[in-house]
CSV table of C-alpha atoms and ligand atoms in Angstrom, one decimal:
chain,number,residue,atom,x,y,z
A,1,MET,CA,0.0,0.1,0.0
A,2,SER,CA,1.4,3.4,-0.9
A,3,ARG,CA,1.5,4.7,2.6
A,4,HIS,CA,4.1,2.0,3.6
A,5,ALA,CA,6.0,3.0,0.6
A,6,SER,CA,6.0,6.6,1.3
A,7,ASN,CA,6.8,6.3,5.1
A,8,PRO,CA,8.3,3.1,5.7
A,9,VAL,CA,8.8,4.0,9.6
A,10,LEU,CA,5.1,4.2,10.2
A,11,ARG,CA,3.0,1.3,11.2
A,12,PRO,CA,0.2,1.2,8.8
A,13,SER,CA,-3.0,3.0,9.9
A,14,LEU,CA,-6.5,2.2,9.1
A,15,LEU,CA,-7.4,5.7,9.2
A,16,GLY,CA,-6.9,7.1,5.7
A,17,LEU,CA,-8.1,3.9,4.0
A,18,ASN,CA,-11.4,4.0,2.0
A,19,LEU,CA,-14.0,1.4,1.8
A,20,GLU,CA,-12.4,-0.3,-1.1
A,21,GLU,CA,-9.1,-0.3,0.5
A,22,LEU,CA,-10.5,-1.6,3.6
A,23,THR,CA,-12.5,-4.3,1.9
A,24,ASN,CA,-9.3,-5.4,0.0
A,25,LEU,CA,-7.5,-5.6,3.3
A,26,ALA,CA,-10.1,-7.8,4.8
A,27,VAL,CA,-10.4,-10.0,1.9
A,28,GLU,CA,-6.7,-10.5,1.5
A,29,ALA,CA,-6.8,-11.6,5.1
A,30,GLY,CA,-9.4,-14.4,4.1
A,31,GLN,CA,-12.3,-12.4,5.8
A,32,PRO,CA,-15.5,-12.0,4.2
A,33,SER,CA,-15.9,-8.7,2.1
A,34,TYR,CA,-18.5,-7.1,4.5
A,35,ARG,CA,-15.6,-6.7,7.0
A,36,GLY,CA,-14.4,-3.9,4.9
A,37,GLN,CA,-17.7,-2.0,5.8
A,38,GLN,CA,-17.4,-3.0,9.4
A,39,LEU,CA,-13.9,-1.5,9.4
A,40,PHE,CA,-15.0,1.6,7.8
A,41,ASP,CA,-17.8,2.2,10.2
A,42,ALA,CA,-15.5,1.4,13.1
A,43,VAL,CA,-12.9,3.8,12.0
A,44,TYR,CA,-14.9,6.7,10.5
A,45,ARG,CA,-18.4,6.6,12.1
A,46,GLN,CA,-17.6,5.2,15.7
A,47,ARG,CA,-14.2,6.6,15.7
A,48,VAL,CA,-12.8,4.0,17.7
A,49,GLU,CA,-9.4,4.5,19.3
A,50,THR,CA,-8.0,0.9,19.4
A,51,LEU,CA,-8.4,-2.1,17.2
A,52,ASP,CA,-9.5,-3.9,20.2
A,53,SER,CA,-12.6,-1.8,20.4
A,54,ILE,CA,-13.9,-2.8,17.1
A,55,SER,CA,-16.6,-5.0,18.7
A,56,THR,CA,-18.1,-6.1,15.1
A,57,LEU,CA,-15.0,-7.9,14.3
A,58,PRO,CA,-14.1,-11.5,15.6
A,59,ALA,CA,-11.4,-11.2,18.3
A,60,GLN,CA,-9.2,-13.4,16.0
A,61,TYR,CA,-9.3,-11.0,13.3
A,62,ARG,CA,-8.5,-8.3,15.6
A,63,THR,CA,-5.6,-9.9,16.9
A,64,GLN,CA,-4.4,-10.7,13.4
A,65,LEU,CA,-4.6,-7.0,12.4
A,66,ALA,CA,-2.6,-6.1,15.4
A,67,GLU,CA,0.0,-8.6,14.7
A,68,GLU,CA,0.4,-7.5,11.2
A,69,GLY,CA,1.1,-4.0,12.6
A,70,TRP,CA,-2.0,-2.4,11.8
A,71,ARG,CA,-3.2,0.5,14.2
A,72,VAL,CA,-6.3,2.8,13.9
A,73,GLY,CA,-4.0,5.8,13.6
A,74,VAL,CA,-5.8,8.6,15.2
A,75,PRO,CA,-3.0,11.3,15.9
A,76,THR,CA,-2.8,12.6,19.5
A,77,VAL,CA,-3.3,15.9,21.0
A,78,GLU,CA,0.1,16.8,22.2
A,79,ARG,CA,-0.8,20.3,23.5
A,80,LYS,CA,-3.9,22.5,23.6
A,81,PHE,CA,-4.1,26.3,23.9
A,82,VAL,CA,-7.5,28.0,24.7
A,83,SER,CA,-8.1,31.6,23.7
A,84,ASN,CA,-10.2,34.0,25.6
A,85,ASP,CA,-12.5,34.1,22.6
A,86,GLY,CA,-13.2,30.4,22.8
A,87,THR,CA,-10.9,29.3,20.0
A,88,VAL,CA,-8.8,26.3,20.8
A,89,ARG,CA,-5.4,25.7,19.0
A,90,TYR,CA,-4.5,22.0,19.1
A,91,LEU,CA,-1.0,20.8,18.5
A,92,ILE,CA,-1.3,17.4,17.0
A,93,GLU,CA,1.4,14.9,17.0
A,94,LEU,CA,1.7,12.5,14.1
A,95,ALA,CA,3.1,8.9,14.2
A,96,ASP,CA,6.7,10.0,13.0
A,97,GLY,CA,6.8,12.7,15.9
A,98,GLU,CA,6.1,15.6,13.4
A,99,THR,CA,3.5,18.1,14.6
A,100,VAL,CA,0.8,20.2,12.8
A,101,GLU,CA,-1.8,22.5,14.3
A,102,THR,CA,-5.6,22.4,14.0
A,103,VAL,CA,-7.9,25.2,15.3
A,104,TRP,CA,-11.4,24.8,16.7
A,105,MET,CA,-13.5,28.0,16.5
A,106,PRO,CA,-16.9,27.7,18.3
A,107,GLU,CA,-18.3,30.4,16.4
A,108,GLY,CA,-16.8,29.9,13.0
A,109,ASP,CA,-13.9,32.2,11.5
A,110,GLY,CA,-16.0,35.3,11.2
A,111,GLY,CA,-15.9,35.3,7.4
A,112,GLU,CA,-16.9,31.9,6.3
A,113,ARG,CA,-20.0,30.1,7.6
A,114,GLY,CA,-19.4,27.4,5.2
A,115,ASP,CA,-23.0,26.8,4.5
A,116,GLY,CA,-23.4,29.2,1.6
A,117,SER,CA,-25.4,31.7,3.7
A,118,ASP,CA,-22.3,33.7,4.7
A,119,ALA,CA,-23.5,37.2,4.2
A,120,GLY,CA,-24.3,39.8,6.7
A,121,GLU,CA,-23.4,38.5,10.2
A,122,GLU,CA,-19.7,39.0,10.2
A,123,THR,CA,-19.4,41.7,12.6
A,124,GLU,CA,-22.2,40.4,14.8
A,125,ARG,CA,-21.2,39.7,18.5
A,126,PRO,CA,-22.7,36.6,20.1
A,127,SER,CA,-25.1,37.3,22.7
A,128,SER,CA,-24.9,35.8,26.2
A,129,GLY,CA,-26.7,33.0,27.8
A,130,SER,CA,-27.7,29.5,26.6
A,131,ALA,CA,-28.7,30.8,23.2
A,132,GLN,CA,-25.2,31.5,22.5
A,133,ASN,CA,-24.0,28.1,22.9
A,134,GLN,CA,-26.9,26.9,20.6
A,135,GLU,CA,-25.8,29.4,18.0
A,136,ALA,CA,-22.1,28.6,18.6
A,137,TRP,CA,-22.9,25.1,17.7
A,138,ARG,CA,-24.2,25.9,14.4
A,139,ARG,CA,-21.1,27.7,13.5
A,140,ALA,CA,-18.3,25.6,14.8
A,141,THR,CA,-15.4,25.7,12.3
A,142,ILE,CA,-12.2,23.5,12.3
A,143,CYS,CA,-9.3,24.8,10.5
A,144,VAL,CA,-7.2,21.9,9.2
A,145,SER,CA,-3.7,21.7,8.0
A,146,SER,CA,-2.6,20.0,4.9
A,147,GLN,CA,1.2,19.7,5.2
A,148,VAL,CA,3.9,19.9,7.8
A,149,GLY,CA,5.1,23.5,7.2
A,150,CYS,CA,4.8,25.1,3.8
A,151,ALA,CA,6.7,25.5,0.8
A,152,VAL,CA,4.9,28.6,-0.7
A,153,ASN,CA,6.9,31.3,1.1
A,154,CYS,CA,4.2,34.2,1.5
A,155,LYS,CA,6.1,37.0,3.1
A,156,PHE,CA,3.3,37.7,5.6
A,157,CYS,CA,2.9,34.1,6.8
A,158,PHE,CA,4.6,32.6,9.7
A,159,THR,CA,4.2,29.1,8.5
A,160,ALA,CA,6.3,30.0,5.6
A,161,LEU,CA,9.3,30.5,7.9
A,162,LEU,CA,9.2,26.7,8.7
A,163,GLY,CA,9.6,25.7,5.2
A,164,VAL,CA,8.0,22.4,4.2
A,165,LYS,CA,8.8,19.1,5.9
A,166,ARG,CA,6.4,16.8,4.2
A,167,ASN,CA,2.8,16.2,2.9
A,168,LEU,CA,0.3,14.9,5.2
A,169,GLU,CA,-1.3,11.5,4.4
A,170,ALA,CA,-5.0,11.6,3.9
A,171,GLY,CA,-5.5,9.7,7.2
A,172,GLU,CA,-3.5,12.5,8.9
A,173,ILE,CA,-5.7,15.2,7.5
A,174,VAL,CA,-8.9,13.4,8.5
A,175,GLY,CA,-7.2,12.4,11.8
A,176,GLN,CA,-7.0,16.1,12.8
A,177,VAL,CA,-10.8,16.4,12.6
A,178,VAL,CA,-11.4,13.1,14.4
A,179,ALA,CA,-9.0,14.2,17.2
A,180,VAL,CA,-10.7,17.7,17.5
A,181,LEU,CA,-14.3,16.1,17.3
A,182,ARG,CA,-13.3,13.6,20.1
A,183,ASP,CA,-11.8,16.3,22.4
A,184,GLN,CA,-14.8,18.7,21.9
A,185,GLY,CA,-17.3,15.8,22.3
A,186,VAL,CA,-19.0,16.7,19.0
A,187,GLN,CA,-20.8,14.4,16.6
A,188,PRO,CA,-21.7,15.2,13.1
A,189,PRO,CA,-24.1,15.4,11.4
A,190,MET,CA,-26.2,15.8,14.6
A,191,GLN,CA,-24.0,18.7,15.6
A,192,ARG,CA,-23.1,21.0,12.7
A,193,VAL,CA,-19.4,21.3,11.7
A,194,ASN,CA,-17.8,23.4,9.0
A,195,LEU,CA,-14.2,22.6,7.9
A,196,VAL,CA,-11.8,25.1,6.4
A,197,PHE,CA,-8.6,23.7,4.8
A,198,MET,CA,-6.7,26.9,5.8
A,199,GLY,CA,-4.2,25.7,8.3
A,200,MET,CA,-0.6,25.0,7.7
A,201,GLY,CA,0.5,24.0,4.2
A,202,GLU,CA,-0.8,24.5,0.7
A,203,PRO,CA,-3.6,21.9,0.1
A,204,PHE,CA,-3.1,22.0,-3.6
A,205,LEU,CA,0.5,21.0,-3.4
A,206,ASN,CA,-0.7,17.9,-1.6
A,207,TYR,CA,-3.8,17.6,-4.0
A,208,ASP,CA,-4.4,13.8,-4.0
A,209,ASN,CA,-4.2,13.2,-0.2
A,210,PHE,CA,-6.3,16.3,0.3
A,211,MET,CA,-9.0,15.2,-1.9
A,212,LYS,CA,-8.9,11.7,-0.6
A,213,ALA,CA,-9.4,13.3,2.9
A,214,VAL,CA,-12.3,15.2,1.7
A,215,ARG,CA,-14.0,12.1,0.3
A,216,LEU,CA,-13.4,10.3,3.7
A,217,LEU,CA,-14.7,13.2,5.6
A,218,ALA,CA,-17.9,13.4,3.6
A,219,ALA,CA,-18.5,9.6,3.5
A,220,GLY,CA,-17.1,8.4,6.7
A,221,LEU,CA,-17.7,11.5,9.2
A,222,SER,CA,-20.7,12.8,7.3
A,223,ILE,CA,-19.5,16.2,6.9
A,224,PRO,CA,-21.0,17.5,3.6
A,225,GLU,CA,-18.5,18.9,1.3
A,226,SER,CA,-20.9,22.0,1.0
A,227,ARG,CA,-19.6,22.7,4.5
A,228,MET,CA,-16.0,22.6,3.5
A,229,THR,CA,-13.8,25.4,2.0
A,230,VAL,CA,-10.4,24.9,0.8
A,231,SER,CA,-8.0,27.9,0.3
A,232,THR,CA,-5.2,28.0,-2.3
A,233,ALA,CA,-2.3,30.4,-2.6
A,234,GLY,CA,-3.0,30.1,-6.4
A,235,ILE,CA,-1.7,26.8,-7.7
A,236,VAL,CA,-3.2,27.3,-11.0
A,237,PRO,CA,-3.3,24.0,-12.7
A,238,ARG,CA,-4.9,22.5,-9.6
A,239,ILE,CA,-7.6,25.0,-9.6
A,240,TYR,CA,-8.5,23.6,-12.9
A,241,ASP,CA,-8.3,19.9,-11.6
A,242,PHE,CA,-10.4,21.0,-8.6
A,243,GLY,CA,-13.1,22.4,-10.8
A,244,GLN,CA,-13.6,18.9,-12.5
A,245,GLU,CA,-14.1,17.1,-9.1
A,246,ALA,CA,-17.6,15.5,-8.8
A,247,LEU,CA,-17.4,16.0,-4.9
A,248,ARG,CA,-15.5,19.1,-3.8
A,249,PRO,CA,-15.4,21.8,-1.2
A,250,LYS,CA,-15.9,25.5,-2.0
A,251,LEU,CA,-13.0,27.2,-3.3
A,252,ALA,CA,-11.1,30.2,-1.9
A,253,ILE,CA,-8.1,32.0,-3.4
A,254,SER,CA,-5.5,34.0,-1.5
A,255,LEU,CA,-5.2,37.2,-3.5
A,256,ASN,CA,-3.3,39.6,-1.4
A,257,GLY,CA,-2.0,42.0,-4.1
A,258,SER,CA,-4.1,43.9,-6.5
A,259,ASN,CA,-1.2,44.0,-9.4
A,260,ASP,CA,1.4,41.6,-10.4
A,261,ALA,CA,4.3,43.8,-9.1
A,262,LEU,CA,2.7,43.9,-5.7
A,263,ARG,CA,1.4,40.4,-5.5
A,264,GLY,CA,4.8,39.0,-6.6
A,265,GLU,CA,6.4,41.1,-3.9
A,266,VAL,CA,4.3,39.4,-1.0
A,267,MET,CA,3.6,36.1,-2.7
A,268,PRO,CA,6.5,35.0,-4.8
A,269,LEU,CA,4.5,32.2,-6.2
A,270,ASN,CA,2.9,35.1,-8.5
A,271,ARG,CA,5.9,34.8,-10.6
A,272,LYS,CA,5.1,31.2,-11.7
A,273,TRP,CA,1.4,32.0,-11.9
A,274,ASN,CA,0.6,35.6,-12.4
A,275,LEU,CA,-2.7,37.3,-12.0
A,276,GLU,CA,-3.7,36.9,-15.5
A,277,ALA,CA,-3.3,33.1,-15.3
A,278,LEU,CA,-4.9,33.0,-11.8
A,279,MET,CA,-7.9,35.1,-13.0
A,280,LYS,CA,-8.4,33.1,-16.1
A,281,ALA,CA,-8.7,29.9,-13.9
A,282,ALA,CA,-11.1,32.0,-11.6
A,283,ARG,CA,-13.2,33.0,-14.4
A,284,GLU,CA,-13.4,29.4,-15.9
A,285,PHE,CA,-13.9,27.8,-12.6
A,286,PRO,CA,-17.2,25.9,-13.0
A,287,LEU,CA,-19.3,27.4,-10.0
A,288,ARG,CA,-22.6,25.7,-8.9
A,289,ALA,CA,-25.9,27.4,-8.4
A,290,ARG,CA,-25.6,30.1,-6.0
A,291,GLU,CA,-22.0,29.3,-5.2
A,292,ARG,CA,-19.5,32.1,-5.1
A,293,LEU,CA,-15.7,32.0,-5.3
A,294,THR,CA,-13.9,33.6,-2.3
A,295,PHE,CA,-11.0,36.0,-2.5
A,296,GLU,CA,-8.9,36.3,0.7
A,297,TYR,CA,-7.0,39.6,1.0
A,298,VAL,CA,-4.6,40.0,3.8
A,299,LEU,CA,-4.3,43.8,4.4
A,300,LEU,CA,-0.8,44.9,5.0
A,301,GLU,CA,-0.2,48.6,6.1
A,302,GLY,CA,1.0,50.9,3.5
A,303,VAL,CA,1.6,48.0,1.0
A,304,ASN,CA,-1.6,46.9,-0.2
A,305,ASP,CA,-4.3,48.7,1.7
A,306,SER,CA,-4.9,51.9,-0.3
A,307,PRO,CA,-8.1,53.1,-1.8
A,308,GLU,CA,-6.4,52.9,-5.2
A,309,GLN,CA,-5.6,49.2,-4.7
A,310,ALA,CA,-9.1,48.5,-3.5
A,311,ARG,CA,-10.2,49.8,-6.8
A,312,GLU,CA,-7.8,47.7,-8.7
A,313,VAL,CA,-9.1,44.5,-6.7
A,314,ALA,CA,-12.6,45.5,-7.7
A,315,GLU,CA,-11.4,45.7,-11.4
A,316,LEU,CA,-9.6,42.4,-11.3
A,317,VAL,CA,-12.6,40.4,-10.0
A,318,ARG,CA,-15.1,42.1,-12.3
A,319,GLY,CA,-17.3,39.5,-14.1
A,320,VAL,CA,-16.5,36.7,-11.6
A,321,ARG,CA,-19.1,35.7,-9.0
A,322,VAL,CA,-17.1,36.3,-6.0
A,323,LYS,CA,-17.1,37.6,-2.5
A,324,VAL,CA,-14.1,39.1,-0.8
A,325,ASN,CA,-12.7,38.3,2.8
A,326,LEU,CA,-10.5,40.9,4.2
A,327,ILE,CA,-8.1,39.9,6.9
A,328,ALA,CA,-6.2,42.6,8.7
A,329,LEU,CA,-2.7,41.1,9.1
A,330,ASN,CA,-2.1,39.0,12.1
A,331,PRO,CA,1.1,40.6,13.1
A,332,GLY,CA,4.4,39.4,14.7
A,333,ALA,CA,8.1,40.7,15.1
A,334,GLU,CA,9.2,38.2,12.6
A,335,LEU,CA,7.2,39.7,9.9
A,336,PRO,CA,8.2,42.9,8.0
A,337,PHE,CA,4.7,44.3,7.9
A,338,HIS,CA,2.2,45.9,10.0
A,339,THR,CA,-1.5,45.7,10.7
A,340,PRO,CA,-3.6,48.6,9.1
A,341,ALA,CA,-5.8,50.7,11.4
A,342,GLU,CA,-9.6,49.7,11.6
A,343,GLU,CA,-10.4,52.8,9.4
A,344,GLN,CA,-8.2,51.8,6.6
A,345,VAL,CA,-9.7,48.3,6.6
A,346,VAL,CA,-13.4,49.8,6.5
A,347,ALA,CA,-12.4,52.2,3.8
A,348,PHE,CA,-11.0,49.4,1.7
A,349,GLN,CA,-14.2,47.3,2.3
A,350,LYS,CA,-16.4,50.4,1.4
A,351,ILE,CA,-14.8,50.7,-2.0
A,352,LEU,CA,-15.3,47.1,-2.9
A,353,VAL,CA,-18.8,47.1,-1.6
A,354,ALA,CA,-19.6,50.0,-3.7
A,355,ALA,CA,-18.4,48.3,-6.7
A,356,GLY,CA,-21.0,45.6,-6.0
A,357,ILE,CA,-18.8,43.0,-4.5
A,358,PRO,CA,-19.8,41.4,-1.2
A,359,THR,CA,-17.0,41.9,1.1
A,360,PHE,CA,-16.5,40.9,4.7
A,361,VAL,CA,-14.0,41.7,7.3
A,362,ARG,CA,-12.8,38.5,9.2
A,363,ARG,CA,-12.5,39.0,12.8
A,364,PRO,CA,-9.3,37.6,14.0
A,365,ARG,CA,-9.8,34.4,16.0
A,366,GLY,CA,-7.5,33.4,18.8
A,367,ARG,CA,-4.7,36.0,18.1
A,368,ASP,CA,-3.8,35.9,21.7
A,369,ILE,CA,-2.9,32.2,21.5
A,370,PHE,CA,-1.3,32.6,17.9
A,371,ALA,CA,-4.1,30.6,16.5
A,372,ALA,CA,-5.1,33.1,13.9
A,373,CYS,CA,-4.4,32.9,10.1
A,374,GLY,CA,-0.8,32.7,9.3
A,375,GLN,CA,0.2,32.3,13.0
A,376,LEU,CA,0.2,28.5,13.6
A,377,LYS,CA,3.2,26.9,15.0
A,378,ARG,CA,4.7,30.3,16.0
A,379,THR,CA,4.9,29.7,19.4
A,380,VAL,CA,6.2,26.3,19.0
A,381,GLU,CA,9.0,26.5,16.6
A,382,ILE,CA,9.7,30.1,15.7
A,383,ALA,CA,9.4,32.1,19.0
A,384,PRO,CA,8.6,29.7,21.7
A,385,ALA,CA,6.9,31.0,24.7
A,386,PRO,CA,8.8,31.0,27.9
B,1,LIG,N1,-1.9,27.9,1.7
B,1,LIG,C1,-3.4,28.1,1.7
B,1,LIG,C2,-4.0,28.0,2.9
B,1,LIG,C3,-3.3,28.4,4.2
B,1,LIG,S1,-3.3,30.2,4.5
B,1,LIG,C4,-3.6,29.7,1.1
B,1,LIG,O1,-2.4,30.4,1.0
B,1,LIG,O2,-4.6,30.0,0.9
B,1,LIG,C5,-4.8,30.7,5.0
B,1,LIG,C6,-5.1,32.2,4.8
B,1,LIG,O3,-4.4,32.9,5.8
B,1,LIG,C7,-4.6,32.7,3.5
B,1,LIG,O4,-5.7,33.4,2.9
B,1,LIG,C8,-3.5,33.6,3.8
B,1,LIG,O5,-3.3,34.9,2.9
B,1,LIG,C9,-3.8,34.1,5.2
B,1,LIG,N2,-2.8,34.6,6.1
B,1,LIG,C10,-1.5,34.1,6.1
B,1,LIG,N3,-0.8,34.8,6.9
B,1,LIG,C11,-1.6,35.7,7.5
B,1,LIG,C12,-1.2,36.7,8.4
B,1,LIG,N4,0.0,36.9,9.1
B,1,LIG,N5,-2.3,37.3,9.0
B,1,LIG,C13,-3.6,37.4,8.3
B,1,LIG,N6,-3.7,36.3,7.4
B,1,LIG,C14,-2.8,35.5,6.9
């Protein structure tokens, strides 16, 4: 199986295998093929922690799996940071000791409700009392990582400072969600959960594993793909591939610059896929009924936040069914940029809104624990807290 080949140190994990692969596994072991479905249900629906707790399987087959080296393979929560806004940042340890971060946002991320009804409530504050919890549930969002580190090198992002160590396996992507749901005691689909693939890494540089994870999360964990959003820095060929997928999350593209000179400065990958290529892919992207493409735009003071640049953005996205999420930079001493003032952000938003583009300002989530966009892993590897 490919995961052994790619990572011989790891004991093989059931998490990450789809129904067909689990069925083959069972049949090769001389078991009836329906054991595949039993394994699938145990791993993804019941989300068992150990082989031993797969009570639908005969004890002898459980022992055999263990002897062959199989494990369920849910990654472990190594550390947990809780923000005063309710956001929880999980440091998740993988089987080879590498770590990634996954973020639980009880009220969503302030810019994506993930259910297609986005508009209008981004600046709303939750009310107090039990109604708040009820409402919070309906908006909970998990921000999922796709790689250990990142290779894209955006100048305003902390993850870029780590470089890329490796791709995550599909099971490690699904495993982050399983670990967080377990810790939060949440059971989809009874309790609604949105997923955003906006954590560490560039999902479209780990495309096959990412897409396999999406299919497992939809089929196994019952999280509909309509409640998932993937964000790409703009890996243009994969945007075309993604448009052809029968089952796919919604698409967000990190824009962050209104012309090639500017975007190339903050996102060097623009030199490989410039705005003309990116916007062509965006215009040709096969949107579904009522679906919009999201453009994310990190505002950097005095760099890309002027009224003129707002008008350039409006011009750029003209003719594409989009919405724009503005994110004021989540700052840090290691970054050569500053956060613009609130008025500057609002002025930028107004210009886009006046041009007929639905534009929202994302509230930063968990900034105090460095769980906000671009900050993941900062305290662990870049600037460890005392
Ligand atoms: N690689 C993907 C997904 C991860 S980044 C991508 O580039 O889209 C998720 C979002 O966080 C992107 O829109 C990115 O532009 C934004 N981001 C990165 N660093 C940030 C920072 N320091 N402050 C605010 N947003 C940031």
